[in-house]
GROMACS .gro file of C-alpha atoms in nm:
model
  375
    1UNK     CA    1   1.869   2.823   2.494
    2UNK     CA    2   1.552   3.032   2.516
    3UNK     CA    3   1.761   3.330   2.622
    4UNK     CA    4   1.909   3.347   2.272
    5UNK     CA    5   1.756   3.585   2.023
    6UNK     CA    6   1.627   3.306   1.796
    7UNK     CA    7   1.661   2.934   1.749
    8UNK     CA    8   1.582   2.665   1.492
    9UNK     CA    9   1.366   2.352   1.509
   10UNK     CA   10   1.455   2.094   1.245
   11UNK     CA   11   1.263   1.773   1.176
   12UNK     CA   12   1.463   1.516   0.977
   13UNK     CA   13   1.155   1.327   0.857
   14UNK     CA   14   1.150   0.998   0.673
   15UNK     CA   15   1.053   1.169   0.346
   16UNK     CA   16   1.104   1.541   0.399
   17UNK     CA   17   1.304   1.799   0.592
   18UNK     CA   18   1.102   2.051   0.794
   19UNK     CA   19   1.254   2.364   0.941
   20UNK     CA   20   1.115   2.647   1.155
   21UNK     CA   21   1.281   2.952   1.313
   22UNK     CA   22   1.142   3.086   1.642
   23UNK     CA   23   1.219   3.382   1.867
   24UNK     CA   24   1.117   3.461   2.222
   25UNK     CA   25   0.866   3.746   2.250
   26UNK     CA   26   0.836   4.002   2.531
   27UNK     CA   27   0.591   3.784   2.724
   28UNK     CA   28   0.832   3.489   2.722
   29UNK     CA   29   0.636   3.300   2.459
   30UNK     CA   30   0.748   3.185   2.117
   31UNK     CA   31   0.694   3.368   1.790
   32UNK     CA   32   0.732   3.183   1.457
   33UNK     CA   33   0.956   3.389   1.230
   34UNK     CA   34   0.968   3.162   0.925
   35UNK     CA   35   0.943   2.799   0.822
   36UNK     CA   36   1.008   2.572   0.524
   37UNK     CA   37   0.968   2.218   0.398
   38UNK     CA   38   1.170   2.034   0.137
   39UNK     CA   39   1.120   1.681   0.003
   40UNK     CA   40   1.414   1.442   0.033
   41UNK     CA   41   1.304   1.249  -0.276
   42UNK     CA   42   1.397   0.889  -0.348
   43UNK     CA   43   1.751   0.951  -0.217
   44UNK     CA   44   1.611   1.020   0.129
   45UNK     CA   45   1.461   0.671   0.147
   46UNK     CA   46   1.791   0.495   0.072
   47UNK     CA   47   2.035   0.440   0.357
   48UNK     CA   48   2.337   0.495   0.133
   49UNK     CA   49   2.217   0.832  -0.002
   50UNK     CA   50   2.002   0.968   0.283
   51UNK     CA   51   2.278   1.161   0.463
   52UNK     CA   52   2.382   1.345   0.147
   53UNK     CA   53   2.016   1.420   0.060
   54UNK     CA   54   1.954   1.567   0.408
   55UNK     CA   55   2.271   1.777   0.398
   56UNK     CA   56   2.185   1.918   0.056
   57UNK     CA   57   1.827   2.000   0.156
   58UNK     CA   58   1.941   2.164   0.480
   59UNK     CA   59   2.205   2.379   0.310
   60UNK     CA   60   1.957   2.492   0.045
   61UNK     CA   61   1.690   2.586   0.301
   62UNK     CA   62   1.934   2.775   0.524
   63UNK     CA   63   2.055   2.973   0.223
   64UNK     CA   64   1.704   3.039   0.091
   65UNK     CA   65   1.572   3.162   0.428
   66UNK     CA   66   1.885   3.355   0.529
   67UNK     CA   67   1.873   3.200   0.875
   68UNK     CA   68   2.134   3.326   1.126
   69UNK     CA   69   2.027   3.133   1.439
   70UNK     CA   70   2.303   2.934   1.608
   71UNK     CA   71   2.094   2.720   1.845
   72UNK     CA   72   1.904   2.419   1.712
   73UNK     CA   73   1.649   2.165   1.834
   74UNK     CA   74   1.650   1.847   1.625
   75UNK     CA   75   1.388   1.578   1.572
   76UNK     CA   76   1.468   1.253   1.386
   77UNK     CA   77   1.258   0.943   1.302
   78UNK     CA   78   1.266   0.684   1.577
   79UNK     CA   79   1.379   0.406   1.345
   80UNK     CA   80   1.693   0.607   1.265
   81UNK     CA   81   1.775   0.668   1.633
   82UNK     CA   82   1.667   0.368   1.839
   83UNK     CA   83   1.731  -0.002   1.789
   84UNK     CA   84   1.417  -0.212   1.824
   85UNK     CA   85   1.432  -0.578   1.921
   86UNK     CA   86   1.152  -0.800   1.799
   87UNK     CA   87   1.094  -1.151   1.924
   88UNK     CA   88   0.945  -1.357   1.642
   89UNK     CA   89   0.725  -1.655   1.727
   90UNK     CA   90   0.868  -1.995   1.636
   91UNK     CA   91   0.755  -2.147   1.309
   92UNK     CA   92   0.522  -2.439   1.360
   93UNK     CA   93   0.706  -2.765   1.291
   94UNK     CA   94   0.432  -2.880   1.054
   95UNK     CA   95   0.491  -2.570   0.839
   96UNK     CA   96   0.865  -2.641   0.824
   97UNK     CA   97   0.786  -2.993   0.710
   98UNK     CA   98   0.546  -2.856   0.448
   99UNK     CA   99   0.811  -2.617   0.312
  100UNK     CA  100   1.065  -2.902   0.286
  101UNK     CA  101   0.811  -3.119   0.106
  102UNK     CA  102   0.718  -2.833  -0.127
  103UNK     CA  103   1.074  -2.768  -0.238
  104UNK     CA  104   1.141  -3.142  -0.281
  105UNK     CA  105   0.845  -3.194  -0.516
  106UNK     CA  106   0.920  -3.269  -0.883
  107UNK     CA  107   0.895  -2.962  -1.105
  108UNK     CA  108   0.556  -2.944  -1.279
  109UNK     CA  109   0.543  -2.959  -1.656
  110UNK     CA  110   0.373  -2.733  -1.729
  111UNK     CA  111   0.307  -2.540  -1.406
  112UNK     CA  112  -0.056  -2.446  -1.347
  113UNK     CA  113  -0.203  -2.107  -1.258
  114UNK     CA  114  -0.551  -1.994  -1.159
  115UNK     CA  115  -0.631  -1.634  -1.252
  116UNK     CA  116  -0.947  -1.499  -1.085
  117UNK     CA  117  -1.126  -1.178  -1.185
  118UNK     CA  118  -1.401  -1.000  -0.995
  119UNK     CA  119  -1.680  -0.828  -1.187
  120UNK     CA  120  -1.543  -0.516  -1.361
  121UNK     CA  121  -1.675  -0.189  -1.218
  122UNK     CA  122  -1.566   0.168  -1.156
  123UNK     CA  123  -1.282   0.042  -0.933
  124UNK     CA  124  -1.114  -0.142  -1.218
  125UNK     CA  125  -1.140  -0.363  -1.525
  126UNK     CA  126  -1.044  -0.685  -1.349
  127UNK     CA  127  -1.101  -0.895  -1.662
  128UNK     CA  128  -0.838  -0.687  -1.841
  129UNK     CA  129  -0.606  -0.729  -1.542
  130UNK     CA  130  -0.603  -1.108  -1.561
  131UNK     CA  131  -0.596  -1.105  -1.942
  132UNK     CA  132  -0.268  -0.913  -1.917
  133UNK     CA  133  -0.143  -1.163  -1.657
  134UNK     CA  134  -0.240  -1.450  -1.886
  135UNK     CA  135  -0.031  -1.301  -2.168
  136UNK     CA  136   0.266  -1.282  -1.930
  137UNK     CA  137   0.233  -1.628  -1.778
  138UNK     CA  138   0.095  -1.838  -2.064
  139UNK     CA  139   0.427  -1.902  -2.243
  140UNK     CA  140   0.516  -2.122  -1.942
  141UNK     CA  141   0.202  -2.173  -1.730
  142UNK     CA  142  -0.118  -2.352  -1.814
  143UNK     CA  143  -0.363  -2.082  -1.710
  144UNK     CA  144  -0.718  -2.135  -1.586
  145UNK     CA  145  -0.907  -1.804  -1.610
  146UNK     CA  146  -1.208  -1.777  -1.376
  147UNK     CA  147  -1.417  -1.462  -1.432
  148UNK     CA  148  -1.712  -1.352  -1.223
  149UNK     CA  149  -1.858  -1.195  -1.536
  150UNK     CA  150  -1.871  -1.545  -1.696
  151UNK     CA  151  -1.986  -1.738  -1.387
  152UNK     CA  152  -2.251  -1.507  -1.246
  153UNK     CA  153  -2.359  -1.740  -0.964
  154UNK     CA  154  -2.113  -1.683  -0.674
  155UNK     CA  155  -2.184  -2.029  -0.531
  156UNK     CA  156  -2.099  -2.193  -0.863
  157UNK     CA  157  -1.786  -1.979  -0.901
  158UNK     CA  158  -1.680  -2.079  -0.548
  159UNK     CA  159  -1.723  -2.446  -0.642
  160UNK     CA  160  -1.528  -2.408  -0.967
  161UNK     CA  161  -1.243  -2.233  -0.787
  162UNK     CA  162  -1.231  -2.486  -0.503
  163UNK     CA  163  -1.227  -2.782  -0.744
  164UNK     CA  164  -0.947  -2.629  -0.952
  165UNK     CA  165  -0.747  -2.551  -0.636
  166UNK     CA  166  -0.793  -2.903  -0.499
  167UNK     CA  167  -0.655  -3.056  -0.819
  168UNK     CA  168  -0.317  -2.898  -0.745
  169UNK     CA  169  -0.197  -2.560  -0.869
  170UNK     CA  170   0.130  -2.365  -0.852
  171UNK     CA  171   0.014  -2.003  -0.865
  172UNK     CA  172  -0.316  -1.835  -0.777
  173UNK     CA  173  -0.361  -1.466  -0.850
  174UNK     CA  174  -0.668  -1.254  -0.789
  175UNK     CA  175  -0.778  -0.914  -0.920
  176UNK     CA  176  -1.081  -0.749  -0.765
  177UNK     CA  177  -1.244  -0.641  -0.442
  178UNK     CA  178  -1.156  -0.805  -0.114
  179UNK     CA  179  -1.190  -0.798   0.262
  180UNK     CA  180  -0.996  -0.930   0.557
  181UNK     CA  181  -1.182  -1.264   0.536
  182UNK     CA  182  -1.245  -1.307   0.162
  183UNK     CA  183  -1.172  -1.251  -0.203
  184UNK     CA  184  -1.465  -1.070  -0.368
  185UNK     CA  185  -1.759  -0.910  -0.193
  186UNK     CA  186  -1.962  -1.219  -0.281
  187UNK     CA  187  -1.699  -1.445  -0.120
  188UNK     CA  188  -1.532  -1.632  -0.407
  189UNK     CA  189  -1.287  -1.761  -0.146
  190UNK     CA  190  -1.350  -1.716   0.227
  191UNK     CA  191  -1.176  -1.822   0.548
  192UNK     CA  192  -1.429  -2.107   0.579
  193UNK     CA  193  -1.332  -2.240   0.238
  194UNK     CA  194  -0.962  -2.196   0.315
  195UNK     CA  195  -0.989  -2.438   0.606
  196UNK     CA  196  -1.168  -2.695   0.388
  197UNK     CA  197  -0.938  -2.703   0.085
  198UNK     CA  198  -0.810  -3.049  -0.006
  199UNK     CA  199  -0.503  -2.973  -0.218
  200UNK     CA  200  -0.256  -3.196  -0.035
  201UNK     CA  201  -0.073  -3.280  -0.359
  202UNK     CA  202   0.046  -2.927  -0.437
  203UNK     CA  203   0.038  -2.588  -0.263
  204UNK     CA  204   0.030  -2.260  -0.458
  205UNK     CA  205   0.185  -1.922  -0.409
  206UNK     CA  206  -0.110  -1.682  -0.384
  207UNK     CA  207  -0.092  -1.323  -0.510
  208UNK     CA  208  -0.394  -1.118  -0.401
  209UNK     CA  209  -0.356  -0.756  -0.515
  210UNK     CA  210  -0.687  -0.664  -0.355
  211UNK     CA  211  -0.774  -0.493  -0.025
  212UNK     CA  212  -0.676  -0.604   0.330
  213UNK     CA  213  -0.664  -0.979   0.256
  214UNK     CA  214  -0.322  -0.978   0.424
  215UNK     CA  215  -0.419  -0.767   0.728
  216UNK     CA  216  -0.259  -0.987   0.995
  217UNK     CA  217  -0.244  -0.732   1.280
  218UNK     CA  218  -0.608  -0.720   1.398
  219UNK     CA  219  -0.625  -0.897   1.737
  220UNK     CA  220  -0.869  -1.186   1.735
  221UNK     CA  221  -0.934  -1.163   1.359
  222UNK     CA  222  -0.700  -1.369   1.142
  223UNK     CA  223  -0.704  -1.264   0.777
  224UNK     CA  224  -0.763  -1.484   0.475
  225UNK     CA  225  -0.391  -1.498   0.402
  226UNK     CA  226  -0.320  -1.636   0.750
  227UNK     CA  227  -0.585  -1.904   0.713
  228UNK     CA  228  -0.436  -2.015   0.380
  229UNK     CA  229  -0.075  -2.045   0.497
  230UNK     CA  230  -0.152  -2.201   0.835
  231UNK     CA  231  -0.321  -2.510   0.697
  232UNK     CA  232  -0.089  -2.806   0.773
  233UNK     CA  233  -0.145  -2.998   0.448
  234UNK     CA  234  -0.352  -2.777   0.218
  235UNK     CA  235  -0.416  -2.408   0.146
  236UNK     CA  236  -0.113  -2.211   0.022
  237UNK     CA  237   0.263  -2.226   0.071
  238UNK     CA  238   0.282  -1.843   0.076
  239UNK     CA  239   0.050  -1.544   0.030
  240UNK     CA  240   0.141  -1.197  -0.100
  241UNK     CA  241  -0.139  -0.957  -0.008
  242UNK     CA  242  -0.197  -0.605   0.128
  243UNK     CA  243  -0.261  -0.501   0.486
  244UNK     CA  244  -0.456  -0.196   0.374
  245UNK     CA  245  -0.667  -0.059   0.092
  246UNK     CA  246  -0.522  -0.080  -0.257
  247UNK     CA  247  -0.599   0.093  -0.586
  248UNK     CA  248  -0.643  -0.141  -0.881
  249UNK     CA  249  -0.486   0.093  -1.137
  250UNK     CA  250  -0.158   0.063  -0.945
  251UNK     CA  251  -0.203  -0.279  -0.786
  252UNK     CA  252  -0.239  -0.437  -1.130
  253UNK     CA  253   0.095  -0.287  -1.239
  254UNK     CA  254   0.267  -0.439  -0.936
  255UNK     CA  255   0.097  -0.771  -1.008
  256UNK     CA  256   0.219  -0.766  -1.369
  257UNK     CA  257   0.577  -0.690  -1.267
  258UNK     CA  258   0.570  -0.972  -1.014
  259UNK     CA  259   0.425  -1.212  -1.273
  260UNK     CA  260   0.725  -1.152  -1.499
  261UNK     CA  261   0.964  -1.263  -1.225
  262UNK     CA  262   0.747  -1.557  -1.115
  263UNK     CA  263   0.730  -1.678  -1.474
  264UNK     CA  264   1.106  -1.664  -1.531
  265UNK     CA  265   1.183  -1.774  -1.171
  266UNK     CA  266   1.549  -1.681  -1.217
  267UNK     CA  267   1.585  -1.529  -0.869
  268UNK     CA  268   1.703  -1.769  -0.598
  269UNK     CA  269   1.405  -1.714  -0.365
  270UNK     CA  270   1.046  -1.596  -0.361
  271UNK     CA  271   1.150  -1.302  -0.142
  272UNK     CA  272   1.397  -1.188  -0.407
  273UNK     CA  273   1.119  -1.194  -0.670
  274UNK     CA  274   0.889  -0.986  -0.452
  275UNK     CA  275   1.159  -0.737  -0.357
  276UNK     CA  276   1.263  -0.676  -0.717
  277UNK     CA  277   0.902  -0.646  -0.837
  278UNK     CA  278   0.830  -0.389  -0.565
  279UNK     CA  279   1.148  -0.195  -0.646
  280UNK     CA  280   1.065  -0.187  -1.019
  281UNK     CA  281   0.709  -0.081  -0.940
  282UNK     CA  282   0.830   0.215  -0.733
  283UNK     CA  283   1.102   0.313  -0.980
  284UNK     CA  284   0.912   0.272  -1.307
  285UNK     CA  285   0.543   0.317  -1.216
  286UNK     CA  286   0.579   0.592  -0.950
  287UNK     CA  287   0.272   0.474  -0.754
  288UNK     CA  288   0.079   0.696  -0.515
  289UNK     CA  289  -0.015   0.405  -0.289
  290UNK     CA  290   0.276   0.294  -0.067
  291UNK     CA  291   0.412  -0.042  -0.177
  292UNK     CA  292   0.485  -0.138   0.182
  293UNK     CA  293   0.119  -0.217   0.246
  294UNK     CA  294   0.192  -0.549   0.071
  295UNK     CA  295   0.334  -0.828   0.285
  296UNK     CA  296   0.452  -1.182   0.231
  297UNK     CA  297   0.289  -1.432   0.465
  298UNK     CA  298   0.530  -1.722   0.434
  299UNK     CA  299   0.901  -1.788   0.405
  300UNK     CA  300   1.090  -1.529   0.196
  301UNK     CA  301   1.371  -1.784   0.151
  302UNK     CA  302   1.129  -2.023  -0.020
  303UNK     CA  303   1.232  -2.150  -0.362
  304UNK     CA  304   0.934  -2.111  -0.597
  305UNK     CA  305   0.896  -2.465  -0.722
  306UNK     CA  306   0.836  -2.416  -1.095
  307UNK     CA  307   1.089  -2.458  -1.379
  308UNK     CA  308   1.338  -2.175  -1.411
  309UNK     CA  309   1.405  -1.999  -1.738
  310UNK     CA  310   1.756  -2.059  -1.861
  311UNK     CA  311   1.977  -1.777  -1.739
  312UNK     CA  312   2.352  -1.741  -1.784
  313UNK     CA  313   2.565  -1.590  -1.511
  314UNK     CA  314   2.862  -1.360  -1.544
  315UNK     CA  315   3.179  -1.540  -1.665
  316UNK     CA  316   3.449  -1.563  -1.399
  317UNK     CA  317   3.824  -1.635  -1.424
  318UNK     CA  318   3.937  -1.962  -1.266
  319UNK     CA  319   4.289  -2.108  -1.275
  320UNK     CA  320   4.384  -1.926  -1.595
  321UNK     CA  321   4.058  -2.019  -1.768
  322UNK     CA  322   3.702  -1.882  -1.775
  323UNK     CA  323   3.414  -2.044  -1.590
  324UNK     CA  324   3.071  -2.023  -1.755
  325UNK     CA  325   2.771  -2.093  -1.532
  326UNK     CA  326   2.395  -2.102  -1.582
  327UNK     CA  327   2.073  -2.190  -1.401
  328UNK     CA  328   1.728  -2.306  -1.507
  329UNK     CA  329   1.620  -2.458  -1.833
  330UNK     CA  330   1.621  -2.830  -1.904
  331UNK     CA  331   1.927  -3.045  -1.976
  332UNK     CA  332   2.111  -3.142  -2.181
  333UNK     CA  333   2.268  -2.800  -2.243
  334UNK     CA  334   2.479  -2.683  -2.536
  335UNK     CA  335   2.719  -2.390  -2.496
  336UNK     CA  336   2.761  -2.181  -2.812
  337UNK     CA  337   3.002  -1.903  -2.906
  338UNK     CA  338   3.037  -1.633  -3.170
  339UNK     CA  339   3.261  -1.336  -3.249
  340UNK     CA  340   3.171  -1.067  -3.337
  341UNK     CA  341   2.804  -1.043  -3.233
  342UNK     CA  342   2.582  -0.952  -3.527
  343UNK     CA  343   2.213  -1.003  -3.610
  344UNK     CA  344   2.286  -1.309  -3.825
  345UNK     CA  345   2.594  -1.439  -3.642
  346UNK     CA  346   2.677  -1.807  -3.670
  347UNK     CA  347   2.696  -1.970  -3.327
  348UNK     CA  348   2.952  -2.248  -3.296
  349UNK     CA  349   2.908  -2.529  -3.040
  350UNK     CA  350   3.164  -2.541  -2.760
  351UNK     CA  351   3.221  -2.905  -2.679
  352UNK     CA  352   2.944  -3.161  -2.656
  353UNK     CA  353   2.601  -3.129  -2.491
  354UNK     CA  354   2.622  -3.157  -2.111
  355UNK     CA  355   2.392  -3.208  -1.815
  356UNK     CA  356   2.614  -2.990  -1.593
  357UNK     CA  357   2.537  -2.623  -1.523
  358UNK     CA  358   2.892  -2.496  -1.574
  359UNK     CA  359   3.176  -2.524  -1.824
  360UNK     CA  360   3.542  -2.424  -1.805
  361UNK     CA  361   3.673  -2.276  -2.133
  362UNK     CA  362   3.999  -2.107  -2.237
  363UNK     CA  363   4.001  -1.728  -2.200
  364UNK     CA  364   3.948  -1.598  -2.557
  365UNK     CA  365   4.213  -1.363  -2.700
  366UNK     CA  366   3.953  -1.116  -2.831
  367UNK     CA  367   3.596  -1.010  -2.765
  368UNK     CA  368   3.384  -1.325  -2.774
  369UNK     CA  369   3.022  -1.397  -2.688
  370UNK     CA  370   2.877  -1.711  -2.529
  371UNK     CA  371   2.526  -1.839  -2.482
  372UNK     CA  372   2.371  -2.164  -2.365
  373UNK     CA  373   2.067  -2.351  -2.498
  374UNK     CA  374   1.861  -2.612  -2.315
  375UNK     CA  375   1.673  -2.901  -2.465
   0.00000   0.00000   0.00000
């Protein structure tokens, strides 16, 4: 190939396409003639659109540079070329038992949340962060706000937090500084406390949009998140936390988007909530910090055990009729209908109240709207 007049080197990167044209000089070495770089954008990160994004970028760069070389060296990301097999360690049987017990617990009414704020400083207004979370969660959750600016003694704050945790709580979320072994520089919750929690009655989902509290990959140094989820009968049922450094201005936005989904709880699993919150954060907030630094320590198939908001599914035809389905809410349910839909439409009951979560109705001859109300 080096006997040819010139050749290309193309790097199909994960986020950009890089191209360089070389020629062989008189001494047998390489001379760089020209180069270019073009971002693949959001389309380059999606499997379904990546090929088209690469082809478009390559065609544009070849045209812009006027490249005539016919020989090419290609470099592609390893994860697009090689299959990697990972052997996952077995889940401890006590953790499986804990997950089964968690999902079998009666739904709390109301669910409880602890919202913890570090002292505000140049890194972020953590009090404002949890105030915004409180406004999102409080229509459903009974929120306990613990602020370092109100409880200035770290030892007292640690005691208040531990006591509230031990009483049983469904969601714990933290805004502030953190380290691999703690929440807060002063240690509002440390790995030592995590091993001494006594909340056997109820285990929370923990959301820690701080720094490195989920860094599980340091040999010989388990992170706070690991300590919380590995307790056999206390601690947390799952922890969502970063493996690296985060930036509060963006981390708080991710936390708020996740809180919306945790409050409604209309997704089937905790993993679905986290995935959608991360996707919305990337799409709507355009963060600079990569969202993949956040990891779930726990079972993504876990059902978040708080009441679900009432949510109606898409009607489906069944045996010449239409099947209406819904999830969440509290029975008995009443299906209502109206046509046409207007601001002051009268909604007419369809049948009697029911404890079921589906109803078969005749297919209406014209455009008709349905809704369902819980008790």
